[in-house]
Coordinates of N, CA and C in Angstrom, one line a residue:
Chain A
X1 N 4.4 169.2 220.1 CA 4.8 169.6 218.7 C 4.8 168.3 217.9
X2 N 3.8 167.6 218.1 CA 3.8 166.1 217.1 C 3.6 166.4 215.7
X3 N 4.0 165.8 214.8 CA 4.1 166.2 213.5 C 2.8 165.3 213.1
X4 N 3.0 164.1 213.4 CA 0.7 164.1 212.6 C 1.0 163.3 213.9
X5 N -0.6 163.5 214.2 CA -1.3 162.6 215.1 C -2.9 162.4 214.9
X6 N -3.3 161.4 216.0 CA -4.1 160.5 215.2 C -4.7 160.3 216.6
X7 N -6.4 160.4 216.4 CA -7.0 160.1 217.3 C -8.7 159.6 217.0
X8 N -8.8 158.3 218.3 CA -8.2 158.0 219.5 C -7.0 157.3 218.8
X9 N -6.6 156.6 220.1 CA -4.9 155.7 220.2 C -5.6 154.3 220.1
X10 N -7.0 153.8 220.9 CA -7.6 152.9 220.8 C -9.0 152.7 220.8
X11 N -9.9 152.2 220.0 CA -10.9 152.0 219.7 C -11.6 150.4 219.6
X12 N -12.5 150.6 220.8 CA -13.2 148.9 220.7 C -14.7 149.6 220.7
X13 N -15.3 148.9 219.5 CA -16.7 148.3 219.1 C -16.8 147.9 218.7
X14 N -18.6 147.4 218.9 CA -19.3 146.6 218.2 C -19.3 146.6 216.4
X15 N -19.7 145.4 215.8 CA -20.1 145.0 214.7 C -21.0 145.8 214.2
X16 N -21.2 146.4 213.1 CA -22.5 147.5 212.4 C -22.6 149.1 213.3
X17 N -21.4 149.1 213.9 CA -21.2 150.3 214.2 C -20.7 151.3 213.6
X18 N -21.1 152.3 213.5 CA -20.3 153.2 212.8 C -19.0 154.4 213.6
X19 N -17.8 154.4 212.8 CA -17.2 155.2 214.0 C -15.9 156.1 213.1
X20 N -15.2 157.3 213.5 CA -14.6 157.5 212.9 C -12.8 157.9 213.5
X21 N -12.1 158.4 212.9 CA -10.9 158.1 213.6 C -10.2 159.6 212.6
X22 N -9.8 160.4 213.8 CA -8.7 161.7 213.1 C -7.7 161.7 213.2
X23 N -7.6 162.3 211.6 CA -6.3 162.7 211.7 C -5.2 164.0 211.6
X24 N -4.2 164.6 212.1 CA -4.0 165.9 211.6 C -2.0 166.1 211.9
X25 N -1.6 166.9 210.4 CA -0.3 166.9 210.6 C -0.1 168.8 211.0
X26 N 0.9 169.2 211.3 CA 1.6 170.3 211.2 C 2.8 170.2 210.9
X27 N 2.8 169.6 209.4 CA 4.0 169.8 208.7 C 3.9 170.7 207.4
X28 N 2.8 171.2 207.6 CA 2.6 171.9 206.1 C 2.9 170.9 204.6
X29 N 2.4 169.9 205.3 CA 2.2 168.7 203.8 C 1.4 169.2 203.0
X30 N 1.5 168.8 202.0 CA 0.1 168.8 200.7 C -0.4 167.5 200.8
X31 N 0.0 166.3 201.0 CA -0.7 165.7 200.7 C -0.7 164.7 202.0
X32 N -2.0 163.7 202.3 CA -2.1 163.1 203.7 C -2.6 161.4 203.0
X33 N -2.3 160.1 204.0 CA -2.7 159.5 203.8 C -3.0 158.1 204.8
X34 N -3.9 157.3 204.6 CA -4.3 156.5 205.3 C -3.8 155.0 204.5
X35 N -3.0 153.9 206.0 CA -2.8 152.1 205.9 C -3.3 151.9 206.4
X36 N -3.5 150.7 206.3 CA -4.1 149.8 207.2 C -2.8 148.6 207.5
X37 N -2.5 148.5 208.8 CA -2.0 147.5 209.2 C -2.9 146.1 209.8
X38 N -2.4 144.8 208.9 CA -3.3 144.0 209.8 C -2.7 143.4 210.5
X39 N -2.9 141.7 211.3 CA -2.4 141.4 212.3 C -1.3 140.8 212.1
X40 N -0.8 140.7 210.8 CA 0.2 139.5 210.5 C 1.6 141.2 210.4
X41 N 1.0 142.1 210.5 CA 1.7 143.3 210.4 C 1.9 144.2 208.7
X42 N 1.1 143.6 207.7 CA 1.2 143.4 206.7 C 0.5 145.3 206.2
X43 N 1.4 146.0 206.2 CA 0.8 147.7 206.1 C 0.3 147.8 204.2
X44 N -1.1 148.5 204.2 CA -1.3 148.7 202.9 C -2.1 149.8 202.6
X45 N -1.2 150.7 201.9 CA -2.1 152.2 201.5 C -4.2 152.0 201.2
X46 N -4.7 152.8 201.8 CA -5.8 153.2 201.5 C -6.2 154.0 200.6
X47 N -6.0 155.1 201.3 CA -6.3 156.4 200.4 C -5.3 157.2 200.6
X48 N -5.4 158.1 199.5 CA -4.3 159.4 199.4 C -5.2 160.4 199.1
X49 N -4.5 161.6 199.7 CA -5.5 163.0 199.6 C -4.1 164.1 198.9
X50 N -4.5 164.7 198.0 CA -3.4 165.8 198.2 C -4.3 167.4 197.6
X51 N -4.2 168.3 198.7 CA -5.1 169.1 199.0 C -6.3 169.3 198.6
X52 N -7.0 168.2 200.0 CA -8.1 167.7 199.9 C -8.7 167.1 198.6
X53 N -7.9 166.9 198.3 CA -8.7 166.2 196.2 C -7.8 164.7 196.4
X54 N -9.2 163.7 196.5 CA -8.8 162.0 196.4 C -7.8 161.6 195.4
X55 N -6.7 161.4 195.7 CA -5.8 160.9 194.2 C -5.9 159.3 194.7
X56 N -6.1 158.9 195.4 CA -5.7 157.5 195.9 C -6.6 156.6 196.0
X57 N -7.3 155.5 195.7 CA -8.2 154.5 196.3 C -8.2 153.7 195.6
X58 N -7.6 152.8 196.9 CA -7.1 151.2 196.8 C -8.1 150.2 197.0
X59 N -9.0 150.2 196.5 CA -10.2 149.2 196.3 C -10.5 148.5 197.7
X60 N -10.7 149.9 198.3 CA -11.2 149.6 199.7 C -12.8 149.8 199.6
X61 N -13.3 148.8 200.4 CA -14.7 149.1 200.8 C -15.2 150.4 200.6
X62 N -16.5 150.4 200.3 CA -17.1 151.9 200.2 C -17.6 152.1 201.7
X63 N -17.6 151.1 202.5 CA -17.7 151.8 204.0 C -17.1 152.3 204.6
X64 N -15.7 152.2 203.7 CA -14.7 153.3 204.4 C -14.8 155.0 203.6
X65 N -14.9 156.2 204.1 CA -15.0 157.0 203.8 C -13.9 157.8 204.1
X66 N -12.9 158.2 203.0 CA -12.2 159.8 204.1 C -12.6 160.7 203.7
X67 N -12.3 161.8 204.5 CA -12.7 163.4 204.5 C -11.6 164.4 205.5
X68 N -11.6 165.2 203.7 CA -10.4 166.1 204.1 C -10.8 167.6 204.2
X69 N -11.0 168.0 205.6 CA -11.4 169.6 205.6 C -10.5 170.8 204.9
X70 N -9.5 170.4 205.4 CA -8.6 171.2 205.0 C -7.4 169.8 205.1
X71 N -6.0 170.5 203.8 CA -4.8 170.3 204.0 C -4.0 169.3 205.0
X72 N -4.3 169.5 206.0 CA -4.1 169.6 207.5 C -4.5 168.2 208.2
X73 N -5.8 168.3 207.5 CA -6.6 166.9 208.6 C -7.1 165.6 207.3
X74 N -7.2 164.6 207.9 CA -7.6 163.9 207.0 C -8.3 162.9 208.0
X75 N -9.5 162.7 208.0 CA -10.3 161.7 208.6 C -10.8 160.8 207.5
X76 N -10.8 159.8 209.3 CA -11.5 158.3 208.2 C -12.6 158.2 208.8
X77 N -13.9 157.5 208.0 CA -15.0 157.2 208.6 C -15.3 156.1 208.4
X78 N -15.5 154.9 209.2 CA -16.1 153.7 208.8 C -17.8 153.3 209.6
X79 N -18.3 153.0 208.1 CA -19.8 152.7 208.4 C -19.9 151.0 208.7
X80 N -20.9 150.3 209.5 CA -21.2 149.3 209.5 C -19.8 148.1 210.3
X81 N -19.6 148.7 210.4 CA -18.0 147.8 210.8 C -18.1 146.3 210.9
X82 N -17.1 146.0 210.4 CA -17.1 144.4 210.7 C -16.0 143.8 211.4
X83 N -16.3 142.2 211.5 CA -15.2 141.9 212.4 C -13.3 141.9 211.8
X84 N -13.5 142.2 210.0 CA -12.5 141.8 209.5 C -11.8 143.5 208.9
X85 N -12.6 144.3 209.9 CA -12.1 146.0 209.5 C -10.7 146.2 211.0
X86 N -11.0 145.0 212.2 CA -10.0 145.1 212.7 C -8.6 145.2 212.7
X87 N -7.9 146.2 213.3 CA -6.5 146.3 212.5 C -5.9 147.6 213.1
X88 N -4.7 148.0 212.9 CA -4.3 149.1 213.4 C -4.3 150.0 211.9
X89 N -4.6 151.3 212.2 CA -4.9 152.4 211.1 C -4.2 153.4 211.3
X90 N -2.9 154.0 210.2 CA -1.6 154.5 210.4 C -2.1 155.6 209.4
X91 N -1.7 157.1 209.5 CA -2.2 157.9 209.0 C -0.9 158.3 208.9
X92 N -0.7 159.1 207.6 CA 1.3 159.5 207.2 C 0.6 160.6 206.1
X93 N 1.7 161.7 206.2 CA 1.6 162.9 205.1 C 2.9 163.0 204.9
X94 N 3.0 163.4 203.2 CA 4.2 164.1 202.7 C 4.5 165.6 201.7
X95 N 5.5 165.6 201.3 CA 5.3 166.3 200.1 C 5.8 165.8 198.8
X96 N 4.4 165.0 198.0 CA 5.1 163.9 196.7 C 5.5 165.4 195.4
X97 N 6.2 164.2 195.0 CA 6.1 165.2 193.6 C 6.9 166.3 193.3
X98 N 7.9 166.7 194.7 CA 8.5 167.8 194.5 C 10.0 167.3 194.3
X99 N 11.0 167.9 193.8 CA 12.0 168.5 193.3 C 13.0 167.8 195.0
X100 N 14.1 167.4 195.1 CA 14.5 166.9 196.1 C 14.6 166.1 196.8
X101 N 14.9 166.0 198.0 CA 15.0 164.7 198.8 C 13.7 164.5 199.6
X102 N 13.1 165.7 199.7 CA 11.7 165.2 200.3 C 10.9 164.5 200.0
X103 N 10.8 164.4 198.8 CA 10.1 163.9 197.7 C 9.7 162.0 198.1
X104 N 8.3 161.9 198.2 CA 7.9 160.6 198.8 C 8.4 160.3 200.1
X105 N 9.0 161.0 200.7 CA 9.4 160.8 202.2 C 7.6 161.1 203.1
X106 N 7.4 160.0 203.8 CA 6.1 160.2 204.7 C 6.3 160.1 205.9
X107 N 5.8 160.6 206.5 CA 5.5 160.6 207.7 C 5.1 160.3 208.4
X108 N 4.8 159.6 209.7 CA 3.6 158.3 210.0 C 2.9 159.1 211.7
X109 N 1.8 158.9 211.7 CA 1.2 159.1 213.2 C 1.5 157.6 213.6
X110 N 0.8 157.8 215.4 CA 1.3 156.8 215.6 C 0.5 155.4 216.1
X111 N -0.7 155.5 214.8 CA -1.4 154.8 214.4 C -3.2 154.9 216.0
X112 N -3.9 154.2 215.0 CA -5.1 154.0 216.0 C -5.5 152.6 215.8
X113 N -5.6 151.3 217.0 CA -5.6 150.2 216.9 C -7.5 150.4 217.1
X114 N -8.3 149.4 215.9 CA -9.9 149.6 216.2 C -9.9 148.1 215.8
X115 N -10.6 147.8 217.4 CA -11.3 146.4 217.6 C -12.8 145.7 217.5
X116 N -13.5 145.7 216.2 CA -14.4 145.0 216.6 C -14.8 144.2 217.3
X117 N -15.7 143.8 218.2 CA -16.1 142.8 218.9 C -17.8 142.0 218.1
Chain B
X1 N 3.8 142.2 188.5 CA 3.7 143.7 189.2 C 4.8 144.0 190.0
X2 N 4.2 145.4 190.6 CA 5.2 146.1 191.1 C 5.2 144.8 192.8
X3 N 6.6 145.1 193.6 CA 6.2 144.3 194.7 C 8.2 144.5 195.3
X4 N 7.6 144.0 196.4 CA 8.9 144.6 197.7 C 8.8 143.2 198.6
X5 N 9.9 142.2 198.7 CA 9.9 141.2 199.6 C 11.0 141.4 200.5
X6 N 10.6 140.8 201.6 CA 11.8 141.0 202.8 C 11.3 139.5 203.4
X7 N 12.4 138.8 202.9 CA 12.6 137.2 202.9 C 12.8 136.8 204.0
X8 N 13.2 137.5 205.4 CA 13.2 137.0 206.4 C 12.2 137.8 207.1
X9 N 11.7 136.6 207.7 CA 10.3 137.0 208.8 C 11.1 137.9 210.5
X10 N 11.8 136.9 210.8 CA 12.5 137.0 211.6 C 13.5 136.4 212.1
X11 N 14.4 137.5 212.2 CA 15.9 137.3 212.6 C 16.6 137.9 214.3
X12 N 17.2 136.8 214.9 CA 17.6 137.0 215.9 C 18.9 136.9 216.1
X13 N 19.6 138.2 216.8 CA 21.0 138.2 217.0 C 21.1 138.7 218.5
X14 N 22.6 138.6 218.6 CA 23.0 138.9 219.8 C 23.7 140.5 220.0
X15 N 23.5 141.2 221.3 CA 23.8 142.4 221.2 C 25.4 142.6 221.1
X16 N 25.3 143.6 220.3 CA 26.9 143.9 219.6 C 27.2 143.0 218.5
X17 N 26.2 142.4 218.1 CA 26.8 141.7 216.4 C 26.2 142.2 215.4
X18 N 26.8 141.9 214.5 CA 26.1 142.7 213.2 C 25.3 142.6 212.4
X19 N 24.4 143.5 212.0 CA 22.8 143.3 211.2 C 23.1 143.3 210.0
X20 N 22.2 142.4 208.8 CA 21.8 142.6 207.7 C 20.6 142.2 207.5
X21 N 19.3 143.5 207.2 CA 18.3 142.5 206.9 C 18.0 142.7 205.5
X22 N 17.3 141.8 204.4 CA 17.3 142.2 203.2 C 16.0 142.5 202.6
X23 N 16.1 143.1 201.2 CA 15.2 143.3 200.8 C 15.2 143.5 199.4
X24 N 14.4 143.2 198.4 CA 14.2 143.0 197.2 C 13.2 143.5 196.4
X25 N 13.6 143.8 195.7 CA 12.0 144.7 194.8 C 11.8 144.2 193.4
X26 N 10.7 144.9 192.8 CA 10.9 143.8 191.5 C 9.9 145.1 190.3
X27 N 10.6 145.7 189.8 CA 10.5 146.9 189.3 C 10.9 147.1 188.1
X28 N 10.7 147.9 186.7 CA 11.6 147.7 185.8 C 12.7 149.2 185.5
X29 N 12.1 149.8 186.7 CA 12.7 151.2 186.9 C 13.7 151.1 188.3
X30 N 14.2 152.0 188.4 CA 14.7 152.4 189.8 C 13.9 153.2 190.7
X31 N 13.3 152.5 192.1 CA 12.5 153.2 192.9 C 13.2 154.0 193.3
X32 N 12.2 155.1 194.7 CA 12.7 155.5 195.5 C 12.3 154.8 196.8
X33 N 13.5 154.3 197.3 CA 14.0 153.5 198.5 C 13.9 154.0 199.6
X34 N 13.1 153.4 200.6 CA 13.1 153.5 202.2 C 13.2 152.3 203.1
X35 N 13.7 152.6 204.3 CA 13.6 151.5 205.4 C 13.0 152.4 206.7
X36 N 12.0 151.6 207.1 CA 11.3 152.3 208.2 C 11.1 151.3 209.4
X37 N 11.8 152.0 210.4 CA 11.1 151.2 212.1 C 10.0 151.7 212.8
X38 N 9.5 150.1 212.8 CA 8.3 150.3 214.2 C 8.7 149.5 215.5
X39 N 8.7 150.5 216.4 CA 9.0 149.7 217.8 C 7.5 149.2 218.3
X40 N 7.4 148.2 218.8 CA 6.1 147.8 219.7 C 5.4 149.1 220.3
X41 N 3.7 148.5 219.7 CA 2.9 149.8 219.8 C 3.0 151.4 219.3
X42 N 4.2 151.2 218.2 CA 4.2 152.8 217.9 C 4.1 152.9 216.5
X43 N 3.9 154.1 215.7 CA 4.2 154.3 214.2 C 5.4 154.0 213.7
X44 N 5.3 154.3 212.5 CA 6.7 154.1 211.7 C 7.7 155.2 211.5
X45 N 9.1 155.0 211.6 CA 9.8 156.0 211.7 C 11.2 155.8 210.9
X46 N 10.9 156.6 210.0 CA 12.1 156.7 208.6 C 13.4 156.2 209.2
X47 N 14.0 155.5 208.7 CA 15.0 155.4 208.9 C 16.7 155.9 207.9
X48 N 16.5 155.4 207.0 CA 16.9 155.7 205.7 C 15.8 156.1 204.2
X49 N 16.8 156.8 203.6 CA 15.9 156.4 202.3 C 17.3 156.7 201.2
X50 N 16.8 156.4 199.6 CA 17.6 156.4 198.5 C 16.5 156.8 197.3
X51 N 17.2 157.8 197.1 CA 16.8 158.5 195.7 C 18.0 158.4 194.4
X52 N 18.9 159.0 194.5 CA 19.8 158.8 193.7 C 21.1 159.1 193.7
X53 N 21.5 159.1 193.5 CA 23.5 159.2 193.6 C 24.2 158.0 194.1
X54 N 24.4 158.6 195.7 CA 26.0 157.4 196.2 C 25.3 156.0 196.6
X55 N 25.0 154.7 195.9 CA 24.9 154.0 196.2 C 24.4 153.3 198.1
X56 N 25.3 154.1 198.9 CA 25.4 153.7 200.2 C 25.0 154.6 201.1
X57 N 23.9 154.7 201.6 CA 23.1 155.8 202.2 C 23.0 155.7 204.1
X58 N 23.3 156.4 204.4 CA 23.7 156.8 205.9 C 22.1 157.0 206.9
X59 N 21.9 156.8 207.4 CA 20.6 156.5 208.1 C 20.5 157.1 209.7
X60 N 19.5 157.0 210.5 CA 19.6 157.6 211.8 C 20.0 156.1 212.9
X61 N 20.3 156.3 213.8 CA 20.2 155.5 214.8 C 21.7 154.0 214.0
X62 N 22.5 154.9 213.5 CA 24.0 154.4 212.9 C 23.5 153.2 211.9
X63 N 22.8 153.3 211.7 CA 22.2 152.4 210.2 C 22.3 152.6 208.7
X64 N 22.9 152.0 208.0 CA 23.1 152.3 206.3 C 22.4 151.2 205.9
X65 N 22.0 151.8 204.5 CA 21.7 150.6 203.4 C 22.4 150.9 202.3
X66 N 23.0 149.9 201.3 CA 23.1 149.7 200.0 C 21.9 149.8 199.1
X67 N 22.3 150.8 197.9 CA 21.2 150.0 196.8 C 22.2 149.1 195.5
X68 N 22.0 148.2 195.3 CA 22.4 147.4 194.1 C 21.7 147.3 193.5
X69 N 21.9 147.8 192.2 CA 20.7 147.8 190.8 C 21.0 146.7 190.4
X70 N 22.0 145.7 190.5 CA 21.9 144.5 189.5 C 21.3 143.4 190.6
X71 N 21.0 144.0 191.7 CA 20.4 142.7 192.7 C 19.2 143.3 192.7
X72 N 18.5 144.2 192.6 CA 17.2 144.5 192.9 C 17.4 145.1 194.2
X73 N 18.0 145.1 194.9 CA 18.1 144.9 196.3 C 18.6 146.1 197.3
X74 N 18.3 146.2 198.2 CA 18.7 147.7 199.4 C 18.6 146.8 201.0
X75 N 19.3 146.2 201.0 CA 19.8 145.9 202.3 C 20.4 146.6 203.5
X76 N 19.5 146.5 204.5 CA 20.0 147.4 205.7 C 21.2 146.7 206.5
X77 N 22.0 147.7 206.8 CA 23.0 147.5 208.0 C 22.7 147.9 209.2
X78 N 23.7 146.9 209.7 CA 24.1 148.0 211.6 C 25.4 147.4 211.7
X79 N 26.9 148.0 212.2 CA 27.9 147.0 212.2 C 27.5 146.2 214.1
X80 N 26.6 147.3 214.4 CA 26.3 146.8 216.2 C 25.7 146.8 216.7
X81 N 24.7 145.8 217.0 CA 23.2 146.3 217.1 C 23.1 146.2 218.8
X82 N 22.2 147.4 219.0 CA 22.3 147.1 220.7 C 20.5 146.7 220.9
X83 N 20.2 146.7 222.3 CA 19.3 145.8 222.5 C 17.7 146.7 222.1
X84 N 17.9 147.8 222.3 CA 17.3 148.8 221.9 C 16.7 149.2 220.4
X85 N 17.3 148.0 219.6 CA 17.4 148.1 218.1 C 16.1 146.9 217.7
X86 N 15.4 146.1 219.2 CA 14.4 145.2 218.6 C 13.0 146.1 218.1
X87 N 12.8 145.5 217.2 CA 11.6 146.2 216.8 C 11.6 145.6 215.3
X88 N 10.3 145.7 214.6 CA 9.9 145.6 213.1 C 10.2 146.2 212.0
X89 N 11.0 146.0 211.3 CA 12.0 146.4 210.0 C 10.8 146.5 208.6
X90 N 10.9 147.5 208.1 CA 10.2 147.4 206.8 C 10.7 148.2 205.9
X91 N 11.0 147.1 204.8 CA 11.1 147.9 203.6 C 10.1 148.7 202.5
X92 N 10.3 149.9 202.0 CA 9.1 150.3 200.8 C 9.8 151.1 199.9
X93 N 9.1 150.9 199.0 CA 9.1 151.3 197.3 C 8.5 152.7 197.1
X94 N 8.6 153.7 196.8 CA 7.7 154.7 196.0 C 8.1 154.3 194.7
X95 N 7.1 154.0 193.5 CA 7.6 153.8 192.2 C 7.7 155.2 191.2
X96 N 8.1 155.9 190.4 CA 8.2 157.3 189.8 C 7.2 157.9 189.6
X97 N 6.6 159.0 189.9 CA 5.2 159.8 189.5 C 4.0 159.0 189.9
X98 N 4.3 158.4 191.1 CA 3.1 157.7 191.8 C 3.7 158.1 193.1
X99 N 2.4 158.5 194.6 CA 2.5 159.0 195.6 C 2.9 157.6 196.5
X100 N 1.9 156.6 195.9 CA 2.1 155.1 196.7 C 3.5 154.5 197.4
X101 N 3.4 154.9 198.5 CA 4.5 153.6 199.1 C 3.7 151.8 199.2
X102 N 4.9 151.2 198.9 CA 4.7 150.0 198.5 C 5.5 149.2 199.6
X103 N 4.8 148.8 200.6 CA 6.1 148.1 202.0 C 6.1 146.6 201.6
X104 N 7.5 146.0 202.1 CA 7.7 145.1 202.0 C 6.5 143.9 203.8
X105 N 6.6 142.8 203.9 CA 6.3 142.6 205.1 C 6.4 142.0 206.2
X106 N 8.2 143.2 205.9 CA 8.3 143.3 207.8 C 9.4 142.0 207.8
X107 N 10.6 142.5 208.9 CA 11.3 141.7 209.3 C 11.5 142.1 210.5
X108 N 10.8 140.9 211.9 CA 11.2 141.8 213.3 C 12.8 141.0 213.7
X109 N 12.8 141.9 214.4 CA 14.5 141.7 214.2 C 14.1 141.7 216.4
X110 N 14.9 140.4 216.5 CA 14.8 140.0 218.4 C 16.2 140.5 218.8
X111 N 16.7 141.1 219.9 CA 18.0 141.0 220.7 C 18.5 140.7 221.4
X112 N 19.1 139.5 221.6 CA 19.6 139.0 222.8 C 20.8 139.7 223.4
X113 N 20.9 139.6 225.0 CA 22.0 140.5 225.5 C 22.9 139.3 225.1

């Protein structure tokens, strides 16, 4: 009964690889989103989805791609990879915007560490 | 700009003494306030948060924070921390009618028995 998770848990490739990383909640979020943690631990929003429509992009690379099928899932895809895309990738959904205490409260998977070599 | 610092990198105490770690924002509004733990190798896990009313907000795992508007500031408690409580401390910001959490970065907190 995990509330988002995220898969794989770990990922090692090569340089100019392409590869992608899922994600999916069962909290009945509206909206889902992708950090990046790097090694100094330093977490910083990527993108934000809120039902499936991009509200979010943090002047990340265009090799990074997400795609949101439904509500539900939010995938990330990275083209070309480099050595400095290494990092752990935390995927969190909430429900922003509403009326209460829920309101901006996220939720976090429990991340996917991807190692370039 | 908007921004969230947590002035200590790392702080080490002994088990059964008491926590404060801090944190500071720099905003011209009043955010909405969170403290979140990561234990080694896992996600992040709410701990507290502050939207509005009582100043002094009750948390899971016997943890409070203050918010003080004239400090900028939401400092976390514990009056007793047991050994089980090491892990990476982070503060974040959601600023009003913006979805963005804004983390501070990170205070790991060590325990000695």
């Amino acid at each position: 009964d995990t509330a988002v998770s995220q898969t794989p848990k770990y990922l090692v490739t090569q340089m100019g690889n392409d590869k992608s990383i899922k994600c999916e909640q069962n909290l009945g979020h509206d909206t889902m989103y992708w950090y990046k943690q790097d090694s100094k631990k330093f977490l910083k929003i990527m993108f934000s989805y809120n039902n499936k429509e991009l509200i979010i992009n943090e002047t990340v690379p265009n090799r990074f791609s997400p795609k949101s099928p439904d509500k539900a899932h939010l995938n990330l895809h990275i083209n070309s990879l480099e050595l400095g895309d290494s990092a752990v990738y935390f995927c969190a959904s909430s429900h922003p915007g509403t009326s209460g205490s829920s309101s901006y409260e996220q939720y976090f998977g429990p991340g996917t560490r991807l190692t370039v070599t | 700009a908007q921004s969230v610092t947590q002035p200590d990198i790392h702080i080490t105490v002994s088990e059964g003494a008491s926590l404060e770690l801090r944190c500071n924002y720099s905003y011209g509004a009043t955010p909405y306030l969170f403290w979140y733990v990561q234990s080694p190798g896992q996600g992040l896990q709410l701990l507290l948060k502050y939207f509005s009313g009582d100043t002094l907000v009750q948390g899971i795992k016997g943890f409070e924070a203050e918010f003080k508007r004239s400090q900028s500031s939401f400092n976390l408690r514990k009056p007793s921390v047991h050994w089980s409580d090491a892990a990476e401390y982070f503060c974040a910001v959601a600023f009003y009618n913006t979805d963005k959490l804004i983390f501070g970065t990170g205070t790991r907190l060590q325990v000695f028995p």
